[in-house]
Short mmCIF file of N, CA and C in Angstrom, two decimals:
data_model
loop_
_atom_site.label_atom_id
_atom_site.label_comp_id
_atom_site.label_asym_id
_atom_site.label_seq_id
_atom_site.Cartn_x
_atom_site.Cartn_y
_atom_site.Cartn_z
N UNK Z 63 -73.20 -78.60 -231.64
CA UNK Z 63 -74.15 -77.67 -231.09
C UNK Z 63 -73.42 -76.43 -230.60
N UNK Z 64 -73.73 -75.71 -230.57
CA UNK Z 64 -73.42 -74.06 -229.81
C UNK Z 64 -74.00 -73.71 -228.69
N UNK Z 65 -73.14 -72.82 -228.01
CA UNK Z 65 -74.07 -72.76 -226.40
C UNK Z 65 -74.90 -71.89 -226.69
N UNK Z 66 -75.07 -71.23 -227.69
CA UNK Z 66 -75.56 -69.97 -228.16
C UNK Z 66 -76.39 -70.54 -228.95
N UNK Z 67 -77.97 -69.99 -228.17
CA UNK Z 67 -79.05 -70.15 -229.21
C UNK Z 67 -79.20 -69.43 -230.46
N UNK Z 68 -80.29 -69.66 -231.61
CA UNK Z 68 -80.47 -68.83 -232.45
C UNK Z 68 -81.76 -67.91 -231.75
N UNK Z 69 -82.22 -67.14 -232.74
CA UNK Z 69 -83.69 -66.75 -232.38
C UNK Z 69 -84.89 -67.08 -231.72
N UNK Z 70 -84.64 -68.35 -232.10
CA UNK Z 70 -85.63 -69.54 -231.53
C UNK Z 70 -85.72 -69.95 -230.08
N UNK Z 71 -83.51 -69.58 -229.61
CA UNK Z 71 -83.62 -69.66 -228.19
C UNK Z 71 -82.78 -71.92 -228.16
N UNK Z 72 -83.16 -72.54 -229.43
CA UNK Z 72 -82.75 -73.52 -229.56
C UNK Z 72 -81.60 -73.62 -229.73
N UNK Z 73 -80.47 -74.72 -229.51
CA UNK Z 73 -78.87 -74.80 -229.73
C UNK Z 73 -79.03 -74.60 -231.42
N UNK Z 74 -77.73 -74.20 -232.53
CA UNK Z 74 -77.83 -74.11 -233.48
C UNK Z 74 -76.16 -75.28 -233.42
N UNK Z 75 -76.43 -75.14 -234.86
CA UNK Z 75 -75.05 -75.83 -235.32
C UNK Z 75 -74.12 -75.16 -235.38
N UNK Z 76 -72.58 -75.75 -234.60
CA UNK Z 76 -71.61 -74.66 -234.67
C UNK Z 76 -70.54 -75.66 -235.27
N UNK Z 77 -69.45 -74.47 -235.86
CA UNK Z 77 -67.83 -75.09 -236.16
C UNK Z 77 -67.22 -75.04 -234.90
N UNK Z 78 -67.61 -74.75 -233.64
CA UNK Z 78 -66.28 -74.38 -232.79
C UNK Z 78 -66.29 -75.44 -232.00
N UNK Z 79 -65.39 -75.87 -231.28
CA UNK Z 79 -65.63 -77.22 -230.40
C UNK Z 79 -64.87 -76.51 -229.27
N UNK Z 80 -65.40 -77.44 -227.82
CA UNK Z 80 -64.65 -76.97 -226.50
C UNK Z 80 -64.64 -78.34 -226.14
N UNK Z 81 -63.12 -78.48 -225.32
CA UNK Z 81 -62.94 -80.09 -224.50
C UNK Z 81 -63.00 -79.69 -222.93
N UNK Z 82 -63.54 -80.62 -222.34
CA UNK Z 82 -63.44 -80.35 -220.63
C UNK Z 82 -62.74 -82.23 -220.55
N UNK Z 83 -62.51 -81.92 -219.37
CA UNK Z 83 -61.60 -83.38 -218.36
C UNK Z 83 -62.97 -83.77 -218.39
N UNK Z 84 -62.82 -85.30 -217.95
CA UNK Z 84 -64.26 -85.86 -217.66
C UNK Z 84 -63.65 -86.36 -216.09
N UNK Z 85 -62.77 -86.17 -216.17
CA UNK Z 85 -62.63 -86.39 -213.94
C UNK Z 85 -63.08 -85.51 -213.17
N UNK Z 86 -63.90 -85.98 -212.27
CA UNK Z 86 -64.46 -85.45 -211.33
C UNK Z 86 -64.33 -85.69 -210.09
N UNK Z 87 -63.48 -85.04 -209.42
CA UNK Z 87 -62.91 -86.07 -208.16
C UNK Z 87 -62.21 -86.71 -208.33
N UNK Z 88 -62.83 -88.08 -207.89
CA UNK Z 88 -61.82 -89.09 -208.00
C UNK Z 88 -62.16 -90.18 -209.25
N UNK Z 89 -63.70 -89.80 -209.56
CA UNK Z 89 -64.16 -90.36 -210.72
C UNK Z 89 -63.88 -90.08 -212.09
N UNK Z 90 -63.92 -91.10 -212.73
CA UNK Z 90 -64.22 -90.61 -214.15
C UNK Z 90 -65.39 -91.28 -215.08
N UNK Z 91 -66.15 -89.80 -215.63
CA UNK Z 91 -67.61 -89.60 -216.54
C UNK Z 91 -67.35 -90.08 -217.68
N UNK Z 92 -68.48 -91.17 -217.85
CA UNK Z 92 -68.52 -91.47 -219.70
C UNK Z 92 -69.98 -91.10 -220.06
N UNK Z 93 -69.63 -89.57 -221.00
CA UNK Z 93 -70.53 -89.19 -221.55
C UNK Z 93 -71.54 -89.82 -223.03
N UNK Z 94 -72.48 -89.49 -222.84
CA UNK Z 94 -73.94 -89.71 -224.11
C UNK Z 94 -74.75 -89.27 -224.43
N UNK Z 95 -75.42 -88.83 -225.17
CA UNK Z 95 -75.82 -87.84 -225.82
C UNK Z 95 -77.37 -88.85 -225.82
N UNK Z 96 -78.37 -88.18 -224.44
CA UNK Z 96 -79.81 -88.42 -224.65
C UNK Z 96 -80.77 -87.75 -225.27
N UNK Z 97 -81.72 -88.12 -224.86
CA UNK Z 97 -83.19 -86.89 -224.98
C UNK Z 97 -83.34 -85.85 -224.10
N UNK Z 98 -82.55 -86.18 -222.78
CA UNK Z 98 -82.40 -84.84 -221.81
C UNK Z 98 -80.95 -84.15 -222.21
N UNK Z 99 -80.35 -84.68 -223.31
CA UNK Z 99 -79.00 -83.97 -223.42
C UNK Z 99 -77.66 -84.63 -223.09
N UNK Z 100 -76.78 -84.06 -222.75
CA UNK Z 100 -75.69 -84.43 -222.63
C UNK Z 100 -75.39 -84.90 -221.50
N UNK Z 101 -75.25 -86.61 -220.78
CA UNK Z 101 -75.82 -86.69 -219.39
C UNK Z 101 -74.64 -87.66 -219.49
N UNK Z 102 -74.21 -88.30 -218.34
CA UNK Z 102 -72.86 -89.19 -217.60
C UNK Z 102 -73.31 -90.04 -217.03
N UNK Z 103 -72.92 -91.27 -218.17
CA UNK Z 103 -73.90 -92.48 -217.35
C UNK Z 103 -73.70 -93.14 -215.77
N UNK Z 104 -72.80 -92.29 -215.29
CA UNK Z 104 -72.30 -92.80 -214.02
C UNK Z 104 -72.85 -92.34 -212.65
N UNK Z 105 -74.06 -90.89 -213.41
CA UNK Z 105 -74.85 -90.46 -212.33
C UNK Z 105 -75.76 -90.10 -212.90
N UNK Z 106 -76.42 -89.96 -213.87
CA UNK Z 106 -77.08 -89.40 -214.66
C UNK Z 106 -77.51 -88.33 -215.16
N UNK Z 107 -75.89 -86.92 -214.19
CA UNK Z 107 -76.32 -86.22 -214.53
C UNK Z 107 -76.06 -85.30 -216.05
N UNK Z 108 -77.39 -84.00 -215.91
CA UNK Z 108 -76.97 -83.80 -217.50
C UNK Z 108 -76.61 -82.71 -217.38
N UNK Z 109 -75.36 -82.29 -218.44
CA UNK Z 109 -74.63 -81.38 -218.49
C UNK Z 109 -75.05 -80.48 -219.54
N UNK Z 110 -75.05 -79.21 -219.48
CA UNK Z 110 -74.81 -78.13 -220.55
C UNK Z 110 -73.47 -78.28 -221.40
N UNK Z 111 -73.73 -77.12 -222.27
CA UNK Z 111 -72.46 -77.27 -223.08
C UNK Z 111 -71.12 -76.55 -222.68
N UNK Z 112 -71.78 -75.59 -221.47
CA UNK Z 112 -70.51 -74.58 -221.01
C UNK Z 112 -69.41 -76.01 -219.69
N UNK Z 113 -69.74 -76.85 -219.84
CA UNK Z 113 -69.18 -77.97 -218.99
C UNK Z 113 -69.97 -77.87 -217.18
N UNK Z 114 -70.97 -76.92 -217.16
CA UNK Z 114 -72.11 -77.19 -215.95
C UNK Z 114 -73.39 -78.32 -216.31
N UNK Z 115 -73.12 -79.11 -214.73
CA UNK Z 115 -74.05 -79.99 -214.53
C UNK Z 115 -75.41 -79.52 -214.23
N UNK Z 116 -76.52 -79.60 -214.99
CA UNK Z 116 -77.73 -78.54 -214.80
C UNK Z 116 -78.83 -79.34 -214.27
N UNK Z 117 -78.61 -80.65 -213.65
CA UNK Z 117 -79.32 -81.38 -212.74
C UNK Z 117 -78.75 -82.85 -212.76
N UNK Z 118 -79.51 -83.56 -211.25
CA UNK Z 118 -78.40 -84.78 -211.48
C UNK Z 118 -77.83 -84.40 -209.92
N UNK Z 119 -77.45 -85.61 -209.70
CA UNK Z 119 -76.29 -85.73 -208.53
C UNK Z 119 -75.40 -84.60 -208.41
N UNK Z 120 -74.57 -84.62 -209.88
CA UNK Z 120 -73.83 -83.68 -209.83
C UNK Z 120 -73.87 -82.32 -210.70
N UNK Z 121 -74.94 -81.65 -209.95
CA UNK Z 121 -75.69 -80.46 -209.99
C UNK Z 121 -74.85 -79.70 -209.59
N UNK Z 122 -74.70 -78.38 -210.58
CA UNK Z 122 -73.52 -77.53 -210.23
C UNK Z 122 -72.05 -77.46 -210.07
N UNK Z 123 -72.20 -79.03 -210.77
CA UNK Z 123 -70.42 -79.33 -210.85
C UNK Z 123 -70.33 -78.78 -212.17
N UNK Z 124 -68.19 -78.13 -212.28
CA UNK Z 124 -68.31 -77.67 -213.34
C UNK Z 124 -67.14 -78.00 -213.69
N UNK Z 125 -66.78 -79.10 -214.96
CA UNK Z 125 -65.70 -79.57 -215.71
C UNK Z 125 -64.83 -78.49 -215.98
N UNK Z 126 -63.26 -79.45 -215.70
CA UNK Z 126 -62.62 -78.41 -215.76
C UNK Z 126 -62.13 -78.58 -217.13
N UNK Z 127 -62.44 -77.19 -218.04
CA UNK Z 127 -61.60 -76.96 -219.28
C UNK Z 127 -60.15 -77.14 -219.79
N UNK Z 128 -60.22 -78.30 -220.90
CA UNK Z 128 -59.13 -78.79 -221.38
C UNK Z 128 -58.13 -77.80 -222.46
N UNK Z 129 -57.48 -77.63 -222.74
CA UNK Z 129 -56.62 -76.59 -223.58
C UNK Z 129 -57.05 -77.39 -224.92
N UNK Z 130 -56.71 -77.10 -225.84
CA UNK Z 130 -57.49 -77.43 -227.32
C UNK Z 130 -56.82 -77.04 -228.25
N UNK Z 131 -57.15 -76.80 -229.31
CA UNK Z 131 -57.30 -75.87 -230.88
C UNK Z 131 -57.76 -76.88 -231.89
N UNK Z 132 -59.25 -76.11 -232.49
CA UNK Z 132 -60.25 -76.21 -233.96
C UNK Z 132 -59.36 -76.44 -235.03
N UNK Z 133 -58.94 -77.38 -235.75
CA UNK Z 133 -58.26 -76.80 -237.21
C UNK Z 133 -58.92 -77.53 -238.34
N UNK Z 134 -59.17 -76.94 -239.51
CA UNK Z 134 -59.50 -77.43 -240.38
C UNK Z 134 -58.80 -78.30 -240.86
N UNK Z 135 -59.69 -79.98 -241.49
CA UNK Z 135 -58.84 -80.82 -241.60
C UNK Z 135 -57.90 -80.25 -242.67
N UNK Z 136 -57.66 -79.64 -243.64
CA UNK Z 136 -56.79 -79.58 -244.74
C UNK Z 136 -55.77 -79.12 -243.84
N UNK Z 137 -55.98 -78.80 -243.38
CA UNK Z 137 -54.31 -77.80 -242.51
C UNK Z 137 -53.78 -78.77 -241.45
N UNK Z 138 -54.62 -79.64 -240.83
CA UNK Z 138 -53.91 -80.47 -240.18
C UNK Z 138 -53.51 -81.47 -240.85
N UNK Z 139 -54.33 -81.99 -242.04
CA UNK Z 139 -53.25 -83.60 -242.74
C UNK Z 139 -52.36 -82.59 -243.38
N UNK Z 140 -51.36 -81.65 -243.64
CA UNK Z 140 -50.48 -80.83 -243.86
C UNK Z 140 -49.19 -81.61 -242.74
N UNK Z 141 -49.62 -80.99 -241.43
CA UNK Z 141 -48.62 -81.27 -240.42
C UNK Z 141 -48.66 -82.95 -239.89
N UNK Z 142 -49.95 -83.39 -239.98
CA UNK Z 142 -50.09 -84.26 -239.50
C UNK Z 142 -50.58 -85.25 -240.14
N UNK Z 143 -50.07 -86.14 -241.19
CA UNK Z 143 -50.38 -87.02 -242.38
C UNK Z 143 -50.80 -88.28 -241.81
N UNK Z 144 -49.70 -88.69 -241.09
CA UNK Z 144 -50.38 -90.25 -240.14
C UNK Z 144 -51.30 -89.77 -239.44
N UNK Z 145 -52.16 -89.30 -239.26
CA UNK Z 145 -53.54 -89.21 -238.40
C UNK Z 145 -54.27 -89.81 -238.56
N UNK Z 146 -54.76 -91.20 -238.24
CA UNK Z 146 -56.00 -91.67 -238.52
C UNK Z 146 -57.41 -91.34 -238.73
N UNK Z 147 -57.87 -91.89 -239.32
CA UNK Z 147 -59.50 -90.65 -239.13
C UNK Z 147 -60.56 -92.05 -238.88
N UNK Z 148 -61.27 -92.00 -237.79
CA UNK Z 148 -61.82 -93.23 -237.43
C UNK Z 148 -63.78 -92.55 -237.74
N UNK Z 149 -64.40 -93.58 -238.08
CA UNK Z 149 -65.76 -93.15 -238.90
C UNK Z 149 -67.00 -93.43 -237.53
N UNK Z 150 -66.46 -93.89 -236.65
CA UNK Z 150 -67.61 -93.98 -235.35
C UNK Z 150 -66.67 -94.13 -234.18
N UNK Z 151 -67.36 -93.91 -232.80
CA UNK Z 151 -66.94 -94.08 -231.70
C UNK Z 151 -66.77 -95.55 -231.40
N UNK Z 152 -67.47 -96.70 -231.54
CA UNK Z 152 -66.96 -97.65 -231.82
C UNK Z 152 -65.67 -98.27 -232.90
N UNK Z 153 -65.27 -97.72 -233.45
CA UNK Z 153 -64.15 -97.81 -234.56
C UNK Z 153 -62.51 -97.37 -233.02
N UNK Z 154 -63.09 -96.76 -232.28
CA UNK Z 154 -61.87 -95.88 -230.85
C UNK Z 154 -61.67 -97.13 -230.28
N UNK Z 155 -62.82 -98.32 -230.03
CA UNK Z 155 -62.19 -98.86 -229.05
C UNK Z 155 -61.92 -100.07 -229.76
N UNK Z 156 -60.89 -100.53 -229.32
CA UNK Z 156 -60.10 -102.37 -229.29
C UNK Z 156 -61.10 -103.49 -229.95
#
């Protein structure tokens, strides 16, 4: 999704991705993707895409931005050949 609506004002589909920490305090958020959006099952609250909590407990909290970089896969199995590529979020865990 994009934080940036189209015309419509609705999220559109984007290539760009952003990472935030999911610690908050002293906690740490495991995010999911509802019908109200992007919400942390540990309070329920739901987050925007700019990493603000836009209701919820933690209303007005704002994740702190992780350092990153987008690359297209061809350019990364280049540098990075052993990379696994896992097909669901269940496939991540044990």
């Amino acid at each position: 999704l994009s934080a940036f609506g189209g015309r419509s004002g609705e999220p559109q589909t984007s290539g760009s991705a952003t990472a935030f920490s999911r610690t908050v305090g002293d906690r740490t958020l495991t995010f999911e993707l509802t019908d109200l959006g992007i919400t942390d099952v540990e309070t329920g609250s739901v987050w925007n895409l700019v990493g603000i909590a836009v209701s919820g407990e933690l209303e007005g909290t704002q994740l702190a931005p992780v350092i990153h970089a987008s690359h297209f896969w061809f350019a990364w199995a280049v540098f990075k050949p052993e990379t696994e590529v896992r097909e669901s979020i269940e496939a991540l865990t044990p």
